Every structure is written in structure tokens, then in C-alpha cells.
Amino acid sequence: HVYPSWNRMSWATSQGEVELAHKLASGWEVRARAVRRNVDKFYKDGYPSTGVNRANHTATYARRMAGLDFEREAADLFASGPFSLFGRRHSLTVGYNFDRRVADNRSVTYPAVPNVDIFDPDSVPEPTGDFTRGSANRVTQSGAYAQARLSLANPFTLALGARSSNYRSENRNIAPSPETDFVATTRERGEVTPPAPLLWHLAPDANAYVSYADIFFPQSAMDARRRTLDPRVGRQVEPGGKGVLL
């Protein structure tokens, strides 16, 4: 390979979860879930950053070091159960969830090393020196949601629902950069997405469906300036079928 032997990467993840459920009268149930996740990532490496000179097999090597501390806290509370309307049995789910993610990034770019024989990558010296810049990103999203599965008439079921979503992405500088306060780069509030699938029960193990949904999908990926990408939005219409074959 063409990489120095001092290259290294470490990744540690810890996660804790808890879930509580309480059964109520008439078949209703309340559930609460919570999760906390921590990720620590570190890497230090050197690598060819230019094309290789075919005459002498040399290239310029870039050198860098970075660390990431990531923390996620999320919770979901919902109730679901049956109800009767117009002489038929239906079901309803209502809930609220919350999700917050904070990522602290620190990095340094060391001076590049030119004219390195790619067959002798260990000639690239391991750099020393601490991080020189830092940034943090905080994404908070929450929303209330509901869905009713309505038994229209055999064999049709209509699922009507909606979710009202709140989304906020913030960035700031952290040490060793001059520290700044969080500044919102993306903010959405009360974004309503109403899904509406219609199911046709063809057989005990076979269903056909047609579904419409608005799409609002927050992203965690960042651009080159370490800013969270805007949520993906759109509409989707999908016909299809599902079945079980033994």
C-alpha cells in the first residue's frame, strides 16, 4: 500500500435505550421510548494528494488529524388502540417525538510533504501538533403525529394521518477556534406531511395498495463548510402489492 504505517483511526460507540409500556382498557396501549448514543471518532493520516510522477514514482502527501464527538438524545411517546365508528372497528395512533444531535469537530491540516516515493510511504514523517480549528453542529427536530386506520368496507382500509414537524440546525465555532454562539442555519416549524395509503385486502396473505405522501426528511450530512444539508422535500405516489409466499 502507499500509506504511512503511523496512519490510525479509532471509533468508540456507546448507546443506552429504555422502553416502557402500559396497557389501558379497551385494548389501548401507551408506550414511551428513549435512547442516548455517544460516538467518539479520531483519525490521523497521510495520503497521496496529487497524481504520481511516472518518471520517479513520487507524489505529494497530505497530512491531517481530526476528532469527532457525537451525541444523540431521542424520545418517542405514543398511544394506540381501537375504536368503533359507523358500526365498524378502526384503530388510531397519536404521538410525539423529539430528537437532538450534537457533533463537535476538531481538526488540523499539517504541511504537505512533496516528492515522496510512493513505495516508501514511511519516509513521510508523522506530524506533531494539536488541533487548530473546531466547529459544532446541533440539529433538533420534534413533531406530533397521528394516524387512523379506517375500515371502510370489506376489503378496503384507508390509513389517514399527518405529522407536524419542527426542525432546526445550528452551527458555531468551538476551541481551538475563537468560540462563538450557535447560529441557526436552517429552521422549519409546523411542516405538515400527510400520508394517505389505501389498502385492498385481496387474500389473507396478499394486499394491493396505492399511497400518497408528502416528504420532509431532515439530513445529517454536511457540506464542505460543515453546514447541515437542507431537508429533502417532495411528494410521492406509489401503487404496489405485498404478499407472502410459502
GROMACS .gro file of C-alpha atoms in nm:
model
  246
    1HIS     CA    1   0.000   0.000   0.000
    2VAL     CA    2   0.100   0.365  -0.029
    3TYR     CA    3   0.010   0.485   0.322
    4PRO     CA    4   0.244   0.550   0.618
    5SER     CA    5   0.235   0.293   0.896
    6TRP     CA    6   0.158   0.566   1.152
    7ASN     CA    7  -0.189   0.617   0.999
    8ARG     CA    8  -0.455   0.528   1.251
    9MET     CA    9  -0.825   0.554   1.322
   10SER     CA   10  -1.031   0.476   1.632
   11TRP     CA   11  -1.408   0.465   1.675
   12ALA     CA   12  -1.596   0.405   2.000
   13THR     CA   13  -1.975   0.391   2.029
   14SER     CA   14  -2.193   0.359   2.338
   15GLN     CA   15  -2.572   0.350   2.346
   16GLY     CA   16  -2.841   0.311   2.608
   17GLU     CA   17  -3.212   0.256   2.549
   18VAL     CA   18  -3.522   0.227   2.764
   19GLU     CA   19  -3.880   0.143   2.670
   20LEU     CA   20  -4.191   0.145   2.888
   21ALA     CA   21  -4.538   0.019   2.800
   22HIS     CA   22  -4.869   0.046   2.983
   23LYS     CA   23  -5.185  -0.132   2.873
   24LEU     CA   24  -5.513   0.051   2.919
   25ALA     CA   25  -5.874  -0.054   2.898
   26SER     CA   26  -6.044  -0.143   2.569
   27GLY     CA   27  -5.721  -0.259   2.405
   28TRP     CA   28  -5.536   0.075   2.419
   29GLU     CA   29  -5.165   0.094   2.499
   30VAL     CA   30  -4.922   0.377   2.582
   31ARG     CA   31  -4.551   0.338   2.500
   32ALA     CA   32  -4.250   0.556   2.577
   33ARG     CA   33  -3.905   0.505   2.429
   34ALA     CA   34  -3.580   0.692   2.491
   35VAL     CA   35  -3.229   0.649   2.352
   36ARG     CA   36  -2.891   0.810   2.416
   37ARG     CA   37  -2.598   0.747   2.184
   38ASN     CA   38  -2.236   0.868   2.201
   39VAL     CA   39  -1.971   0.830   1.931
   40ASP     CA   40  -1.604   0.923   1.965
   41LYS     CA   41  -1.402   0.915   1.645
   42PHE     CA   42  -1.036   1.000   1.584
   43TYR     CA   43  -0.806   0.971   1.286
   44LYS     CA   44  -0.457   1.082   1.189
   45ASP     CA   45  -0.322   1.001   0.847
   46GLY     CA   46  -0.110   1.084   0.547
   47TYR     CA   47  -0.204   1.007   0.189
   48PRO     CA   48  -0.108   1.092  -0.171
   49SER     CA   49  -0.292   1.411  -0.262
   50THR     CA   50  -0.158   1.454  -0.614
   51GLY     CA   51  -0.102   1.237  -0.916
   52VAL     CA   52   0.207   1.016  -0.925
   53ASN     CA   53   0.508   1.125  -1.128
   54ARG     CA   54   0.557   0.828  -1.360
   55ALA     CA   55   0.925   0.903  -1.408
   56ASN     CA   56   1.028   0.866  -1.041
   57HIS     CA   57   0.710   0.733  -0.869
   58THR     CA   58   0.676   1.033  -0.641
   59ALA     CA   59   0.378   1.227  -0.518
   60THR     CA   60   0.289   1.495  -0.266
   61TYR     CA   61   0.149   1.363   0.063
   62ALA     CA   62  -0.114   1.550   0.262
   63ARG     CA   63  -0.122   1.506   0.640
   64ARG     CA   64  -0.414   1.570   0.874
   65MET     CA   65  -0.573   1.487   1.210
   66ALA     CA   66  -0.937   1.513   1.321
   67GLY     CA   67  -1.163   1.419   1.608
   68LEU     CA   68  -1.540   1.394   1.634
   69ASP     CA   69  -1.757   1.382   1.947
   70PHE     CA   70  -2.117   1.299   1.862
   71GLU     CA   71  -2.413   1.281   2.100
   72ARG     CA   72  -2.775   1.194   2.025
   73GLU     CA   73  -3.076   1.207   2.259
   74ALA     CA   74  -3.417   1.097   2.134
   75ALA     CA   75  -3.757   1.011   2.281
   76ASP     CA   76  -4.092   0.894   2.146
   77LEU     CA   77  -4.425   0.884   2.330
   78PHE     CA   78  -4.737   0.743   2.164
   79ALA     CA   79  -5.071   0.579   2.235
   80SER     CA   80  -5.255   0.338   2.008
   81GLY     CA   81  -5.573   0.140   2.021
   82PRO     CA   82  -5.903   0.051   1.857
   83PHE     CA   83  -6.226   0.247   1.833
   84SER     CA   84  -6.568   0.194   1.677
   85LEU     CA   85  -6.737   0.424   1.426
   86PHE     CA   86  -7.037   0.366   1.196
   87GLY     CA   87  -7.057   0.006   1.311
   88ARG     CA   88  -6.701  -0.083   1.211
   89ARG     CA   89  -6.378  -0.137   1.404
   90HIS     CA   90  -6.087   0.102   1.340
   91SER     CA   91  -5.755   0.191   1.504
   92LEU     CA   92  -5.582   0.516   1.599
   93THR     CA   93  -5.224   0.611   1.689
   94VAL     CA   94  -5.122   0.952   1.827
   95GLY     CA   95  -4.780   1.054   1.950
   96TYR     CA   96  -4.495   1.300   1.985
   97ASN     CA   97  -4.121   1.256   1.937
   98PHE     CA   98  -3.804   1.455   1.995
   99ASP     CA   99  -3.452   1.410   1.856
  100ARG     CA  100  -3.141   1.619   1.924
  101ARG     CA  101  -2.794   1.556   1.777
  102VAL     CA  102  -2.478   1.747   1.863
  103ALA     CA  103  -2.149   1.696   1.678
  104ASP     CA  104  -1.823   1.861   1.786
  105ASN     CA  105  -1.549   1.852   1.521
  106ARG     CA  106  -1.183   1.945   1.571
  107SER     CA  107  -0.914   1.919   1.307
  108VAL     CA  108  -0.574   2.031   1.184
  109THR     CA  109  -0.408   2.021   0.844
  110TYR     CA  110  -0.031   1.982   0.855
  111PRO     CA  111   0.215   2.097   0.588
  112ALA     CA  112   0.224   1.865   0.290
  113VAL     CA  113   0.535   1.663   0.207
  114PRO     CA  114   0.642   1.679  -0.159
  115ASN     CA  115   0.842   1.434  -0.371
  116VAL     CA  116   0.763   1.121  -0.169
  117ASP     CA  117   0.843   0.783  -0.321
  118ILE     CA  118   0.506   0.605  -0.307
  119PHE     CA  119   0.692   0.276  -0.249
  120ASP     CA  120   0.843   0.424   0.068
  121PRO     CA  121   0.545   0.589   0.242
  122ASP     CA  122   0.712   0.563   0.583
  123SER     CA  123   0.953   0.832   0.467
  124VAL     CA  124   0.666   1.071   0.538
  125PRO     CA  125   0.725   1.188   0.897
  126GLU     CA  126   0.438   1.170   1.143
  127PRO     CA  127   0.342   1.527   1.226
  128THR     CA  128   0.303   1.667   1.573
  129GLY     CA  129   0.085   1.947   1.699
  130ASP     CA  130  -0.265   1.980   1.837
  131PHE     CA  131  -0.590   2.076   1.665
  132THR     CA  132  -0.606   2.425   1.518
  133ARG     CA  133  -0.980   2.465   1.444
  134GLY     CA  134  -1.311   2.347   1.581
  135SER     CA  135  -1.678   2.362   1.491
  136ALA     CA  136  -2.004   2.227   1.632
  137ASN     CA  137  -2.336   2.144   1.474
  138ARG     CA  138  -2.663   2.094   1.664
  139VAL     CA  139  -2.975   1.955   1.497
  140THR     CA  140  -3.305   1.950   1.688
  141GLN     CA  141  -3.623   1.805   1.547
  142SER     CA  142  -3.959   1.726   1.702
  143GLY     CA  143  -4.314   1.664   1.594
  144ALA     CA  144  -4.663   1.546   1.674
  145TYR     CA  145  -4.822   1.277   1.461
  146ALA     CA  146  -5.142   1.080   1.425
  147GLN     CA  147  -5.274   0.803   1.203
  148ALA     CA  148  -5.619   0.647   1.181
  149ARG     CA  149  -5.666   0.313   1.004
  150LEU     CA  150  -6.026   0.319   0.887
  151SER     CA  151  -6.206   0.003   0.782
  152LEU     CA  152  -6.418   0.145   0.501
  153ALA     CA  153  -6.586  -0.171   0.376
  154ASN     CA  154  -6.453  -0.515   0.312
  155PRO     CA  155  -6.191  -0.545   0.169
  156PHE     CA  156  -6.070  -0.182   0.186
  157THR     CA  157  -5.877   0.002   0.459
  158LEU     CA  158  -5.781   0.370   0.441
  159ALA     CA  159  -5.497   0.500   0.657
  160LEU     CA  160  -5.524   0.875   0.712
  161GLY     CA  161  -5.250   1.050   0.901
  162ALA     CA  162  -5.040   1.361   0.940
  163ARG     CA  163  -4.723   1.477   1.109
  164SER     CA  164  -4.635   1.832   1.208
  165SER     CA  165  -4.255   1.861   1.216
  166ASN     CA  166  -4.021   2.119   1.367
  167TYR     CA  167  -3.658   2.129   1.255
  168ARG     CA  168  -3.362   2.347   1.349
  169SER     CA  169  -2.995   2.323   1.252
  170GLU     CA  170  -2.735   2.541   1.424
  171ASN     CA  171  -2.360   2.588   1.388
  172ARG     CA  172  -2.089   2.754   1.595
  173ASN     CA  173  -1.713   2.763   1.639
  174ILE     CA  174  -1.553   2.587   1.934
  175ALA     CA  175  -1.200   2.580   2.074
  176PRO     CA  176  -0.934   2.596   1.949
  177SER     CA  177  -1.113   2.832   1.707
  178PRO     CA  178  -1.243   3.154   1.861
  179GLU     CA  179  -1.566   3.040   2.026
  180THR     CA  180  -1.899   3.172   1.902
  181ASP     CA  181  -2.264   3.120   1.992
  182PHE     CA  182  -2.489   2.885   1.797
  183VAL     CA  183  -2.643   3.045   1.488
  184ALA     CA  184  -2.939   2.882   1.314
  185THR     CA  185  -2.866   2.795   0.951
  186THR     CA  186  -3.188   2.604   0.880
  187ARG     CA  187  -3.520   2.642   1.058
  188GLU     CA  188  -3.858   2.485   0.981
  189ARG     CA  189  -4.166   2.492   1.202
  190GLY     CA  190  -4.506   2.328   1.162
  191GLU     CA  191  -4.411   2.142   0.842
  192VAL     CA  192  -4.714   1.915   0.784
  193THR     CA  193  -4.673   1.590   0.591
  194PRO     CA  194  -4.997   1.392   0.537
  195PRO     CA  195  -4.962   1.028   0.421
  196ALA     CA  196  -5.274   0.854   0.286
  197PRO     CA  197  -5.245   0.489   0.176
  198LEU     CA  198  -5.547   0.286   0.062
  199LEU     CA  199  -5.522  -0.091   0.113
  200TRP     CA  200  -5.712  -0.358  -0.076
  201HIS     CA  201  -5.707  -0.695   0.104
  202LEU     CA  202  -5.706  -0.948  -0.179
  203ALA     CA  203  -5.641  -1.253   0.039
  204PRO     CA  204  -5.519  -1.328   0.394
  205ASP     CA  205  -5.157  -1.302   0.274
  206ALA     CA  206  -5.191  -1.059  -0.018
  207ASN     CA  207  -5.266  -0.685  -0.035
  208ALA     CA  208  -5.268  -0.424  -0.308
  209TYR     CA  209  -5.227  -0.057  -0.225
  210VAL     CA  210  -5.196   0.294  -0.358
  211SER     CA  211  -5.031   0.557  -0.142
  212TYR     CA  212  -4.976   0.932  -0.144
  213ALA     CA  213  -4.730   1.106   0.089
  214ASP     CA  214  -4.560   1.440   0.132
  215ILE     CA  215  -4.192   1.405   0.213
  216PHE     CA  216  -3.998   1.607   0.469
  217PHE     CA  217  -3.671   1.430   0.553
  218PRO     CA  218  -3.406   1.612   0.762
  219GLN     CA  219  -3.048   1.521   0.680
  220SER     CA  220  -2.741   1.480   0.899
  221ALA     CA  221  -2.485   1.503   0.617
  222MET     CA  222  -2.281   1.822   0.591
  223ASP     CA  223  -2.139   2.022   0.304
  224ALA     CA  224  -1.777   2.127   0.261
  225ARG     CA  225  -1.833   2.418   0.503
  226ARG     CA  226  -1.960   2.183   0.776
  227ARG     CA  227  -2.320   2.302   0.740
  228THR     CA  228  -2.605   2.053   0.760
  229LEU     CA  229  -2.774   1.995   0.426
  230ASP     CA  230  -3.130   2.126   0.393
  231PRO     CA  231  -3.411   1.872   0.448
  232ARG     CA  232  -3.528   1.676   0.145
  233VAL     CA  233  -3.885   1.766   0.049
  234GLY     CA  234  -4.121   1.631  -0.216
  235ARG     CA  235  -4.429   1.425  -0.293
  236GLN     CA  236  -4.466   1.056  -0.362
  237VAL     CA  237  -4.741   0.848  -0.521
  238GLU     CA  238  -4.686   0.473  -0.508
  239PRO     CA  239  -4.902   0.181  -0.627
  240GLY     CA  240  -4.800  -0.170  -0.539
  241GLY     CA  241  -4.874  -0.502  -0.381
  242LYS     CA  242  -4.748  -0.717  -0.095
  243GLY     CA  243  -4.783  -1.085  -0.031
  244VAL     CA  244  -4.639  -1.386   0.149
  245LEU     CA  245  -4.544  -1.695  -0.050
  246LEU     CA  246  -4.454  -2.019   0.123
   0.00000   0.00000   0.00000
